[in-house]
Tab-separated table of C-alpha atoms and ligand atoms in Angstrom:
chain	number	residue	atom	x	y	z
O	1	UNK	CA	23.730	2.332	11.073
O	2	UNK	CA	21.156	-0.734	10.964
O	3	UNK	CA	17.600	0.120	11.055
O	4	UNK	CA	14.369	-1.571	11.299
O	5	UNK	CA	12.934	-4.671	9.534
O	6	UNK	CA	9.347	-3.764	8.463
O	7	UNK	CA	7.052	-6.807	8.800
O	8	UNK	CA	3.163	-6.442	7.434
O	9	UNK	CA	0.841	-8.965	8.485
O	10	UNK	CA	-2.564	-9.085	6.655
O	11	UNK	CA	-5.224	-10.976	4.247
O	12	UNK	CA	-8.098	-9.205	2.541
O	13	UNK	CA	-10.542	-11.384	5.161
O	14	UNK	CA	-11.671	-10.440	9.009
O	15	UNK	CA	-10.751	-13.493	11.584
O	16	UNK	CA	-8.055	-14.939	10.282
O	17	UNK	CA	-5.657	-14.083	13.295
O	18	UNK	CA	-3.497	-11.297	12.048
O	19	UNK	CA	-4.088	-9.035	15.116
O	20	UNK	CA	-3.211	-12.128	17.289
O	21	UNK	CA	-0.187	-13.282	15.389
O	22	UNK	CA	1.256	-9.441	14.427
O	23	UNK	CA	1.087	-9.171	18.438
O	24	UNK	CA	2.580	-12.061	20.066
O	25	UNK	CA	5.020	-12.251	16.811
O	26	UNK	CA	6.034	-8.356	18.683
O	27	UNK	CA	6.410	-10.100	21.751
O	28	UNK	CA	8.606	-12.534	21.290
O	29	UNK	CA	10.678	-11.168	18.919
O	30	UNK	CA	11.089	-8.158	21.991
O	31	UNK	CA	12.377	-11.126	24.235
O	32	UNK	CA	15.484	-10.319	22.608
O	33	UNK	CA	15.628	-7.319	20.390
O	34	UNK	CA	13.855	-3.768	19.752
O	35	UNK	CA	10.706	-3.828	18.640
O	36	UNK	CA	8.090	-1.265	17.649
O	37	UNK	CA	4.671	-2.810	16.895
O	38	UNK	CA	2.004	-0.605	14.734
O	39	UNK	CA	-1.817	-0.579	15.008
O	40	UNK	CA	-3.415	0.174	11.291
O	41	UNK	CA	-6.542	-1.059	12.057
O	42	UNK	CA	-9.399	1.255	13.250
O	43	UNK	CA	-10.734	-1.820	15.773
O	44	UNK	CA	-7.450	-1.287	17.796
O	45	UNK	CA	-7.608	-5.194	18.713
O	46	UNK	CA	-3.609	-5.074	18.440
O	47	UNK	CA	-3.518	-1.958	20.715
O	48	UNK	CA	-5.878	-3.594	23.323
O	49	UNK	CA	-4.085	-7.064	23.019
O	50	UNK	CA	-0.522	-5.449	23.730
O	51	UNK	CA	-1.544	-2.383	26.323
O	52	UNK	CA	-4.578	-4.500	28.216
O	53	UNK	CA	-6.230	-1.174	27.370
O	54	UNK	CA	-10.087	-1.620	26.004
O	55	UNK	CA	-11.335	2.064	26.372
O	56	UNK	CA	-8.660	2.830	23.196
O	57	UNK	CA	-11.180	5.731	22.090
O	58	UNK	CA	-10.576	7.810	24.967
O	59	UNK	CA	-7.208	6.398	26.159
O	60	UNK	CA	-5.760	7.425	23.056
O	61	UNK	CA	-7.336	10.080	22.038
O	62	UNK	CA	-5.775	11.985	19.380
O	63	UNK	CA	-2.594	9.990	20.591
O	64	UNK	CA	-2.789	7.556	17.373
O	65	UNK	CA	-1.173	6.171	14.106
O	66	UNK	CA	-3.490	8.812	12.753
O	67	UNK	CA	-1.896	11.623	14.330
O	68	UNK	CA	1.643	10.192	13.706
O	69	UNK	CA	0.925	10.079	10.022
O	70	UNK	CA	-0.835	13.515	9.666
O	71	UNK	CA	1.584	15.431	11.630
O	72	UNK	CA	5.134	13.530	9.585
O	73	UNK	CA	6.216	12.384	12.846
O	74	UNK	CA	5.528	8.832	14.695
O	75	UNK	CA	7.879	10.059	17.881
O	76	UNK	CA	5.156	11.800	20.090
O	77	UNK	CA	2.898	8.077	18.971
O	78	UNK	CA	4.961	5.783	20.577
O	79	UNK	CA	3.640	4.144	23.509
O	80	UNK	CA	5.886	1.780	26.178
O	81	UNK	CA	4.602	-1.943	26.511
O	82	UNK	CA	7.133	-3.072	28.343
O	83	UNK	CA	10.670	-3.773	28.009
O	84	UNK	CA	12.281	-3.366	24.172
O	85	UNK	CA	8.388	-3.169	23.018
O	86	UNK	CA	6.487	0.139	22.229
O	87	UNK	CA	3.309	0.521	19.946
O	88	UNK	CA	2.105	3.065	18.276
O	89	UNK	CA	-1.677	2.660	18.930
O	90	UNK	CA	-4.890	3.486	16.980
O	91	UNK	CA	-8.701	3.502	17.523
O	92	UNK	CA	-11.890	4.183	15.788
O	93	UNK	CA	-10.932	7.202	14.502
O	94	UNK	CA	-8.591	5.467	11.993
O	95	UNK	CA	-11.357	5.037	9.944
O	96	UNK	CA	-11.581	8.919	8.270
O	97	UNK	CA	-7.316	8.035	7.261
O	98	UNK	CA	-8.448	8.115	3.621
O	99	UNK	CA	-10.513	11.352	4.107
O	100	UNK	CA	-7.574	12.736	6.678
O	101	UNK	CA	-4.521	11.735	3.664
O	102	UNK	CA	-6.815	13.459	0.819
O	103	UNK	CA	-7.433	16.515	2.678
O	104	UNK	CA	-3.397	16.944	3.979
O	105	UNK	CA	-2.588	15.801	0.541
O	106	UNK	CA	-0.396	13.179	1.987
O	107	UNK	CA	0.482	10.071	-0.174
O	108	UNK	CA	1.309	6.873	0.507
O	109	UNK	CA	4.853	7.362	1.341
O	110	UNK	CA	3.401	9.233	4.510
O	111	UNK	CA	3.636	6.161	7.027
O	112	UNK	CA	7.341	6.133	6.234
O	113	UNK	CA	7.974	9.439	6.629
O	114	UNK	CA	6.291	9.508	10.320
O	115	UNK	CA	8.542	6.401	10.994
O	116	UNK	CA	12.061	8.092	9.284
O	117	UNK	CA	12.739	9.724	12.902
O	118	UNK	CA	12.755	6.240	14.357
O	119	UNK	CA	13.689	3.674	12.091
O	120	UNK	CA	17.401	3.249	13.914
O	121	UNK	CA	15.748	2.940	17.450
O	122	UNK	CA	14.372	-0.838	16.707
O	123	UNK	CA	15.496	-3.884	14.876
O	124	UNK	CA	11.782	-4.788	13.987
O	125	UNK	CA	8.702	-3.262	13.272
O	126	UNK	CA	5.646	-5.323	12.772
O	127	UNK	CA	2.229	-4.127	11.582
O	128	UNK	CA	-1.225	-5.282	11.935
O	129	UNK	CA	-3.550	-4.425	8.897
O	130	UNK	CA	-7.190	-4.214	8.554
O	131	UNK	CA	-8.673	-6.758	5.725
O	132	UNK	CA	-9.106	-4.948	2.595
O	133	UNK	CA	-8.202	-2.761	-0.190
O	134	UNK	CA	-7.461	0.775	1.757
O	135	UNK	CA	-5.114	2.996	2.792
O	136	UNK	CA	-4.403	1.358	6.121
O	137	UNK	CA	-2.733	-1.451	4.442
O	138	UNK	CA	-1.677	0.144	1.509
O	139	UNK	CA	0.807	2.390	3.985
O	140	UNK	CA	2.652	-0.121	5.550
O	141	UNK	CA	2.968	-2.083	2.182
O	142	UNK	CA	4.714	1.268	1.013
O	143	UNK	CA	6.825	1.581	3.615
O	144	UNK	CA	10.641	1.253	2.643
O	145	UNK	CA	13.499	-0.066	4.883
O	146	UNK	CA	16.970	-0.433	4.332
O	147	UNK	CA	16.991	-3.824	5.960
O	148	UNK	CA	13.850	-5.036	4.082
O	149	UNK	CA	10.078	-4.590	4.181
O	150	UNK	CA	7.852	-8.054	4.549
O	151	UNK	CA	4.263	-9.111	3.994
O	152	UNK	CA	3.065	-12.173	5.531
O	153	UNK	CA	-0.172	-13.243	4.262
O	154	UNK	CA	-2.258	-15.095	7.119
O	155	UNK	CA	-4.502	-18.089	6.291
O	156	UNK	CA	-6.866	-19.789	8.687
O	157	UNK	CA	-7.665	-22.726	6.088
O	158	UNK	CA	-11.436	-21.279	5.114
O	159	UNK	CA	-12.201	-21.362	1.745
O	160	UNK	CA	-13.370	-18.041	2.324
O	161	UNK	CA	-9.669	-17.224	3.227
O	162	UNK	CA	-8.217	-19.094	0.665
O	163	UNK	CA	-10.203	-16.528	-1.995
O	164	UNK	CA	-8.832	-13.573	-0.012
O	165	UNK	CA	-4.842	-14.961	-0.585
O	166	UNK	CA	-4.755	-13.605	-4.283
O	167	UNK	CA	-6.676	-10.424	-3.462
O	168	UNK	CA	-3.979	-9.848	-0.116
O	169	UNK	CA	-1.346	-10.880	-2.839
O	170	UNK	CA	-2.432	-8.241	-5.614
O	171	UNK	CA	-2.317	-5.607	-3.733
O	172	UNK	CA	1.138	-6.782	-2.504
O	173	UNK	CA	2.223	-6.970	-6.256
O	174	UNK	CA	0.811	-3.440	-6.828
O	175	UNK	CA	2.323	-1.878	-3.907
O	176	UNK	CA	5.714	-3.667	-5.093
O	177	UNK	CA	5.302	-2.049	-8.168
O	178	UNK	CA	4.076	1.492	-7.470
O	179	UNK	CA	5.983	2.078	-4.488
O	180	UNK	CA	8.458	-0.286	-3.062
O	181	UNK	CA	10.320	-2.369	-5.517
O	182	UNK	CA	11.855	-4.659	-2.176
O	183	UNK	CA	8.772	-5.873	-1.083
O	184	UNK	CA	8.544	-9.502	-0.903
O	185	UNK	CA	6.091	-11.888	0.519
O	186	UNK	CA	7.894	-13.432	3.179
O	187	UNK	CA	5.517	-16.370	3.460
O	188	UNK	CA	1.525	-17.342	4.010
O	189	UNK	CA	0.819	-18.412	8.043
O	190	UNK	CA	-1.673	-20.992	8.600
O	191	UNK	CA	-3.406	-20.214	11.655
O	192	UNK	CA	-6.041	-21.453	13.478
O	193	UNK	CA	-5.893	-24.724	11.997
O	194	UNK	CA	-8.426	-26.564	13.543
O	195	UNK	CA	-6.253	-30.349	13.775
O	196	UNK	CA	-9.389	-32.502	13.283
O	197	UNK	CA	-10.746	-30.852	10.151
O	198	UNK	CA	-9.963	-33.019	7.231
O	199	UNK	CA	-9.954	-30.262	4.969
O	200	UNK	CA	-6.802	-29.570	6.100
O	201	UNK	CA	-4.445	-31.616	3.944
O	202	UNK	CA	-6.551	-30.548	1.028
O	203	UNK	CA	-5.890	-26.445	1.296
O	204	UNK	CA	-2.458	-27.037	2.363
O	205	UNK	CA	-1.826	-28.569	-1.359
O	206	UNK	CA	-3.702	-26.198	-2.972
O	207	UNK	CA	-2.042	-22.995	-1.375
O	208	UNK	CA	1.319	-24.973	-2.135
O	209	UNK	CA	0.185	-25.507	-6.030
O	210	UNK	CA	-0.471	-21.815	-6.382
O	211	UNK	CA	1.929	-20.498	-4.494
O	212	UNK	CA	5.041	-22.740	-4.215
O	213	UNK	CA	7.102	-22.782	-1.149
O	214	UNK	CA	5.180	-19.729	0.638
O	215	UNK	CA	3.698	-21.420	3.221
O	216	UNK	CA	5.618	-21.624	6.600
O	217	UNK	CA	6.284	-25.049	7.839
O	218	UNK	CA	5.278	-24.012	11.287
O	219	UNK	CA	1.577	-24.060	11.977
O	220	UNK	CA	-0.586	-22.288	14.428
O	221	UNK	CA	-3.128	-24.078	15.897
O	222	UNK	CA	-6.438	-23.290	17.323
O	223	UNK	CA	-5.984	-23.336	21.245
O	224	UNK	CA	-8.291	-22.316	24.315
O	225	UNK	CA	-5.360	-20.481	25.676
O	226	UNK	CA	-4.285	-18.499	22.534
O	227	UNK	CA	-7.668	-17.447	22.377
O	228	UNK	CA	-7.736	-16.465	26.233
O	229	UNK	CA	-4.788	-14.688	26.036
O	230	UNK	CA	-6.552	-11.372	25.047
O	231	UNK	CA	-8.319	-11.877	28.345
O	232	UNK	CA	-5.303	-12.494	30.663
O	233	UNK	CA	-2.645	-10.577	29.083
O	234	UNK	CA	0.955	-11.539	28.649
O	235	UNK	CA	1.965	-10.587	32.597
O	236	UNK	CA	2.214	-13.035	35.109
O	237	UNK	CA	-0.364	-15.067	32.909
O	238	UNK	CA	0.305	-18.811	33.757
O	239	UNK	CA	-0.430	-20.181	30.724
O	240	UNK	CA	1.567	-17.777	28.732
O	241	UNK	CA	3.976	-20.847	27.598
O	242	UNK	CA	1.168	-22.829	26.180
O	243	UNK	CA	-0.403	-19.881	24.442
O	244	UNK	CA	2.381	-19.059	22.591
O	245	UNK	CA	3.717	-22.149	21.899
O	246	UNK	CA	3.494	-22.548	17.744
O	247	UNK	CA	4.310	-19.135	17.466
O	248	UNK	CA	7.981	-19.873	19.146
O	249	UNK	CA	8.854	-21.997	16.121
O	250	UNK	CA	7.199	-19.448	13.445
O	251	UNK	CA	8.859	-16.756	14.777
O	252	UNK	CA	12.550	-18.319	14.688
O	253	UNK	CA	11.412	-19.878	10.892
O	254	UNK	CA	10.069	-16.051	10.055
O	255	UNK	CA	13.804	-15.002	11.143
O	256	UNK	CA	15.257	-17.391	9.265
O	257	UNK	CA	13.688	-16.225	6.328
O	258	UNK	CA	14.273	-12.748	6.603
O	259	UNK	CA	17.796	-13.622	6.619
O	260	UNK	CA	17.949	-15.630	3.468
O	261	UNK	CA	16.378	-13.155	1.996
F	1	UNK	CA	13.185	-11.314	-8.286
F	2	UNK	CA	12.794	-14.855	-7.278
F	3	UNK	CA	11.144	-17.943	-9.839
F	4	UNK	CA	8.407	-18.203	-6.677
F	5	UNK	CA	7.676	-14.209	-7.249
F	6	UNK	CA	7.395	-13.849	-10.830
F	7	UNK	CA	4.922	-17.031	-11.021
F	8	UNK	CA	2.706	-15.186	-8.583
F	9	UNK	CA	3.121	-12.049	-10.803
F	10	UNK	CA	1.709	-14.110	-13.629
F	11	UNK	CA	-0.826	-15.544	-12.222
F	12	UNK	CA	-1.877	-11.876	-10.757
F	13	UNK	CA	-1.260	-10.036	-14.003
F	14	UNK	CA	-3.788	-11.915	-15.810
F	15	UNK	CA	-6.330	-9.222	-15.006
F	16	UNK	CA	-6.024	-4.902	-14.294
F	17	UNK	CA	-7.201	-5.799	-10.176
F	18	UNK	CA	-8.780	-3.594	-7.999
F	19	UNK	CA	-5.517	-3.563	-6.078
F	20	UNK	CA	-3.567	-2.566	-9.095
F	21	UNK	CA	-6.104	0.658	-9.873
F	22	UNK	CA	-6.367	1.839	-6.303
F	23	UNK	CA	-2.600	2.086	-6.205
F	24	UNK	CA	-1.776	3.375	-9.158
F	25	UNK	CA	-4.195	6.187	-8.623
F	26	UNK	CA	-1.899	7.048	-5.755
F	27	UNK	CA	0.687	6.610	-7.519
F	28	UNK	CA	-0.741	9.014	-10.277
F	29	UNK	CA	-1.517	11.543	-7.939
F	30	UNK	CA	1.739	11.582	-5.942
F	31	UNK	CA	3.339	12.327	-9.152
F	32	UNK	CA	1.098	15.037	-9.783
F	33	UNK	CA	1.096	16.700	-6.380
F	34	UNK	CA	5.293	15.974	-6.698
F	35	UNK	CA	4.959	18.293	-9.951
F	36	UNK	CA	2.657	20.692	-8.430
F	37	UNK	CA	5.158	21.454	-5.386
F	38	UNK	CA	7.739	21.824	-7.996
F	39	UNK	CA	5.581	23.963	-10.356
F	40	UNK	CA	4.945	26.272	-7.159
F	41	UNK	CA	8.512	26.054	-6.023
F	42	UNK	CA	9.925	27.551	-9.700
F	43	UNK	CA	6.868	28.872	-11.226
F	44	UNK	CA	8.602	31.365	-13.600
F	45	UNK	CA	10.126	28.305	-15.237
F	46	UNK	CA	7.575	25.818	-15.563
F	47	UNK	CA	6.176	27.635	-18.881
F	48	UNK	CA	9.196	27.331	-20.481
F	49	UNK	CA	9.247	24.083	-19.817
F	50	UNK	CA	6.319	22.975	-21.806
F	51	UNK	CA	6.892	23.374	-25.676
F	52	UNK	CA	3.507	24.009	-27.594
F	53	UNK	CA	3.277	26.858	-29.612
F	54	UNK	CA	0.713	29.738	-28.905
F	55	UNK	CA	-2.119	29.521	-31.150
F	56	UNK	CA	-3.978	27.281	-28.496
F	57	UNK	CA	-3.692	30.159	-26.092
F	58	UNK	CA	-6.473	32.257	-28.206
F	59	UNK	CA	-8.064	28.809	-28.910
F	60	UNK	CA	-8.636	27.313	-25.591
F	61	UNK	CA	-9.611	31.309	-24.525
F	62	UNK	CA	-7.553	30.553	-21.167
F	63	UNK	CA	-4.567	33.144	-20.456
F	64	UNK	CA	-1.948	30.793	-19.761
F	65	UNK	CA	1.244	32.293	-20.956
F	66	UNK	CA	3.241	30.109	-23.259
F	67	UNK	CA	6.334	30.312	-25.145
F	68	UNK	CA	5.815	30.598	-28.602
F	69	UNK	CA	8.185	27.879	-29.440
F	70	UNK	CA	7.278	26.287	-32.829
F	71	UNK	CA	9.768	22.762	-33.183
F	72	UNK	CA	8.818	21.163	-36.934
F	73	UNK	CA	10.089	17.984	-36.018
F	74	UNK	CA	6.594	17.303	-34.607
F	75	UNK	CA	4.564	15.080	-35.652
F	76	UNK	CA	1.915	15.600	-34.108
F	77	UNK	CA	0.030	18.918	-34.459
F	78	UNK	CA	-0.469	20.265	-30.381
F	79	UNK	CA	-2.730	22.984	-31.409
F	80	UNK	CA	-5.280	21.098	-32.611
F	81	UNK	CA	-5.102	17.980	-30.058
F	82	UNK	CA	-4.996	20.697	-27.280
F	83	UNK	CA	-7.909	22.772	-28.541
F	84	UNK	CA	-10.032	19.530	-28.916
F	85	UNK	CA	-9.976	19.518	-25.192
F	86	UNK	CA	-12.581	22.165	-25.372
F	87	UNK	CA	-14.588	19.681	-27.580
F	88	UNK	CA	-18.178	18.762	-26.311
F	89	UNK	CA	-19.250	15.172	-28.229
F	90	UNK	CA	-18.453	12.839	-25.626
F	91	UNK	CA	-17.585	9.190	-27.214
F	92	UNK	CA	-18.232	6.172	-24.905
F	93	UNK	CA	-15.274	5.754	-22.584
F	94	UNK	CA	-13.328	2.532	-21.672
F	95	UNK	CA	-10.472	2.945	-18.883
F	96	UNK	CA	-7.169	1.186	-19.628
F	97	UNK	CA	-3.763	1.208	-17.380
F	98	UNK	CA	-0.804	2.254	-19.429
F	99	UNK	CA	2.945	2.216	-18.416
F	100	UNK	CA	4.553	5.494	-19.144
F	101	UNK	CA	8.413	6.074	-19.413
F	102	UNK	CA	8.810	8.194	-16.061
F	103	UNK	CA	9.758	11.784	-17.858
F	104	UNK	CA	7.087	11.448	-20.436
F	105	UNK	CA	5.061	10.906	-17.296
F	106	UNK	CA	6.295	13.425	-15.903
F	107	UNK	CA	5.777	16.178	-18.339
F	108	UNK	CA	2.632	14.955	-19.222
F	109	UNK	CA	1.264	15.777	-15.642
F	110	UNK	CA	2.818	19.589	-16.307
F	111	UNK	CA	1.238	19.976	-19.102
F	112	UNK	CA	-2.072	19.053	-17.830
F	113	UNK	CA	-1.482	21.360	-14.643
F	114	UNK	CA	-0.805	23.983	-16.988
F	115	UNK	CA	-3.758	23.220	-19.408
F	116	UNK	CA	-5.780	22.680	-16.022
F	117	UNK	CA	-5.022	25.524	-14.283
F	118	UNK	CA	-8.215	28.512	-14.727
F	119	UNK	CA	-10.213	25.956	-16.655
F	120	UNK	CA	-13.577	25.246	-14.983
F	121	UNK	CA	-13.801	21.163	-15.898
F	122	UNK	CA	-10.240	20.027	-14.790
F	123	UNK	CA	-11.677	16.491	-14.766
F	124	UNK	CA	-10.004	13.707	-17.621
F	125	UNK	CA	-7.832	16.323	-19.248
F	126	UNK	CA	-5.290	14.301	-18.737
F	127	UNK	CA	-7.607	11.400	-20.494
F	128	UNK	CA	-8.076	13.623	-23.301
F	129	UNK	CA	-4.876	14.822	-24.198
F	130	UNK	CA	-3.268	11.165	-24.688
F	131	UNK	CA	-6.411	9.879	-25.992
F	132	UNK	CA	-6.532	12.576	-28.951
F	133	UNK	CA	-2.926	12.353	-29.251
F	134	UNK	CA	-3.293	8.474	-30.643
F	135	UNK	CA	-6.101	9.405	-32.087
F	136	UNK	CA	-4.468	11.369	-34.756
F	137	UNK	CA	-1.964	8.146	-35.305
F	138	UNK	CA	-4.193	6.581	-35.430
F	139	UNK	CA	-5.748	8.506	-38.231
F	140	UNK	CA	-2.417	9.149	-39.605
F	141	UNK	CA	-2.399	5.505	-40.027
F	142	UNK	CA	-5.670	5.259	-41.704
F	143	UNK	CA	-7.311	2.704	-38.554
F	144	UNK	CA	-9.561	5.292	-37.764
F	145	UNK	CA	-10.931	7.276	-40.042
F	146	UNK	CA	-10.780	11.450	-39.029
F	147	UNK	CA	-13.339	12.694	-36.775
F	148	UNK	CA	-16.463	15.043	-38.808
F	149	UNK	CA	-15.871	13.060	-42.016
S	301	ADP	N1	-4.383	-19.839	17.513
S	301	ADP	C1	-5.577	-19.454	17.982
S	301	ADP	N2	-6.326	-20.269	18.738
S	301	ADP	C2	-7.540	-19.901	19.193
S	301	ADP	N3	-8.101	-18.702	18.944
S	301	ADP	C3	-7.389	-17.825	18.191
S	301	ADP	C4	-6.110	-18.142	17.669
S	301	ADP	N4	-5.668	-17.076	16.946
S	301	ADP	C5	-6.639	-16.143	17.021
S	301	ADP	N5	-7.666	-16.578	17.771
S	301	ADP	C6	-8.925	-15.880	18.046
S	301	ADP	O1	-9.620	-15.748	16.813
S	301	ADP	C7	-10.284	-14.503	16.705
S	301	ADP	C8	-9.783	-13.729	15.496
S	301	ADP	O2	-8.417	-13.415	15.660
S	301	ADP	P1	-7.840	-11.979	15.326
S	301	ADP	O3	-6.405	-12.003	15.687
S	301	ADP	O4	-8.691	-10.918	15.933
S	301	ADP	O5	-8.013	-11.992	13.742
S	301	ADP	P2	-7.951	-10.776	12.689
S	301	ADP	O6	-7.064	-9.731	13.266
S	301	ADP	O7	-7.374	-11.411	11.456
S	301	ADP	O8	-9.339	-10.293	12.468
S	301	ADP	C9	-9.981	-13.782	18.007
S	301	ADP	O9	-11.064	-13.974	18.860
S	301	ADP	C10	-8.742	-14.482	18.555
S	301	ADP	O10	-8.692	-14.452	19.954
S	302	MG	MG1	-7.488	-7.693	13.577
């Protein structure tokens, strides 16, 4: 019985693109197989991206990540996008997780147990994280498959980002070590590379000094119509093709990967 | 592991993170709450389990029930590291990450549960109890010199 690849996108910095990439990442990889996409951060950007939905509070009240992990059980969670992609969504309540897992006495092993009931229904999970040190990253980090749990550590070439790669990294390591000895760090995305910033060249050799052979070749770059496709959604949107076009390549390179590994 | 992973481990392991703490104090108290369902799930066995002998029962003034179960291959005297728990100097503390074997690990956390358990201050027992254990190596081995002389 196969069961899921768990993918973890995340960086310990706001605005790097995570939400976008974790989400279109979900949708094409659902062109083709099963995928189950999960909201961990409290801002619900991922849930609004995939559902069109911007009222998450109510919408989902109470019908979140949160309950999925509190109650040991993602099924009741899981939400239809369309086609061979669900979500599990969240919203601001996310925020009291930490106070929610200390008072239930749940661990960090508590996102995989929600997710045991479902890990043979999809091929792929992929997670959006918050940025920073809490439990909403930690959980997905911690989250054994079979078939291999990822991080991919997103970079939009700020120096501010480039500081947050060793923090996003550590607590990779830590979770590794603690929790889930298969973790590996799939790769580091650049994304919203700005192509007429000269900087450019310049972080791409220092991210490939420290960290040899992470970086994807494919790049995302900053586009109008990435950026409007949180506005117009991914139905019947005419520039869909152009939107997601350096995310076709990463995603078949991301495969790739996974396989090797 | 892969050459590209362990380079990043170096590079990270220079310094105890932030990341590394917050997990491992999940990590510590998983393990502990793992012991405590076990400890609730047999509790008639758990005191055998432990193997200190029973003058720290009148010591420590708690009721805990423990086997009187002398072993003189110890070196290290339990009654008197365990009673020091009730000490009050306080010595300036510095906090340190330490790999255990897993069962040493794990007994250590029934121990404290069982030293914990009744006892108003449950806070940094577990702090104490390693910390006074080297402490009398340490004195043993003549680095430090014994406490009150
Ligand atoms: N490739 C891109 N081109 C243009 N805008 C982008 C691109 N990727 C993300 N954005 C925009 O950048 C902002 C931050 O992206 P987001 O995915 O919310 O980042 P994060 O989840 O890391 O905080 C959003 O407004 C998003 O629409
Ligand atoms: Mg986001």
């Amino acid at each position: 019985m196969s069961v899921a690849k768990i993918i973890t996108f995340g960086i310990s910095k706001g605005g790097c693109s995570k939400s976008t990439s974790s989400g279109i990442t979900s949708f094409l990889l659902s062109r083709e197989e099963k995928v189950l996409a999960i909201d961990m951060d409290s801002q619900g950007n991922l849930t609004s991206f995939l559902t069109g939905e911007y009222d998450i509070c109510d919408v989902f009240e109470n019908k979140t990540v949160l309950e999925a992990i509190t109650n040991g059980d993602a099924r009741p969670y899981i939400f239809n996008v369309k086609e061979n992609l669900d979500i599990i969504p969240s919203n601001d309540y996310l925020a009291t997780l930490a106070k929610t897992m200390y008072s239930n006495k749940l661990g960090l092993d508590a996102l995989e147990k929600a997710l045991k009931p479902v890990m043979d229904r999809y091929d792929w999970i992929i997670i959006d994280t918050p940025p920073g040190l809490y439990e909403q990253t930690l959980l997905p980090l911690a989250t054994k498959s079979d078939e291999g749990s990822y991080a991919i550590v997103m970079f939009d070439g700020s120096m501010f980002a480039y500081y947050a790669i060793p923090k996003f990294m550590e607590i990779i390591q830590a979770t590794q070590e603690a929790y889930n000895p298969n973790l590996k760090t799939l790769g580091i995305l650049f994304s919203l590379i700005d192509s007429r910033a000269k900087e450019n060249e310049a972080m791409e050799l220092a991210v490939e000094e420290d960290y040899p052979k992470l970086k994807f070749e494919s790049v995302i770059k900053r586009k109008a119509t990435t950026r409007r496709l949180s506005i117009e959604g991914f139905e019947s949107n005419k520039e869909l093709d152009n939107a997601i076009e350096y995310y076709v390549p990463f995603v078949e390179e991301m495969k790739k990967r996974v396989k090797k590994h | 592991m892969s050459k590209n992973t362990n380079a990043i481990k170096d590079k990270i392991k220079k310094k105890d993170s932030a990341a590394r703490q917050f997990v491992n104090q999940f990590a510590a108290e998983d393990e502990e709450r793992k012991t405590d369902i076990k400890k609730n799930n047999d509790n008639n066995n758990i005191n055998n389990d432990v193997n200190i002998n029973n003058d720290i029962v009148n010591d420590s003034k708690t009721d805990i029930d423990l086997k009187n179960n002398n072993n003189e291959d110890n070196i290290i005297n339990t009654t008197s590291i365990l009673s020091s728990i009730l000490d009050d100097e306080e010595p300036s503390k510095e906090f340190v990450g330490i790999y255990f074997d897993a069962d040493v690990h794990k007994g250590l956390n029934k121990l404290v549960i069982n030293k914990s358990r009744n006892k108003k201050k449950k806070k940094g027992i577990k702090s104490k109890i390693v910390n006074d254990v080297i402490r009398q190596v340490l004195e043993a081995e003549g680095i430090l010199s014994k406490k009150g002389d």
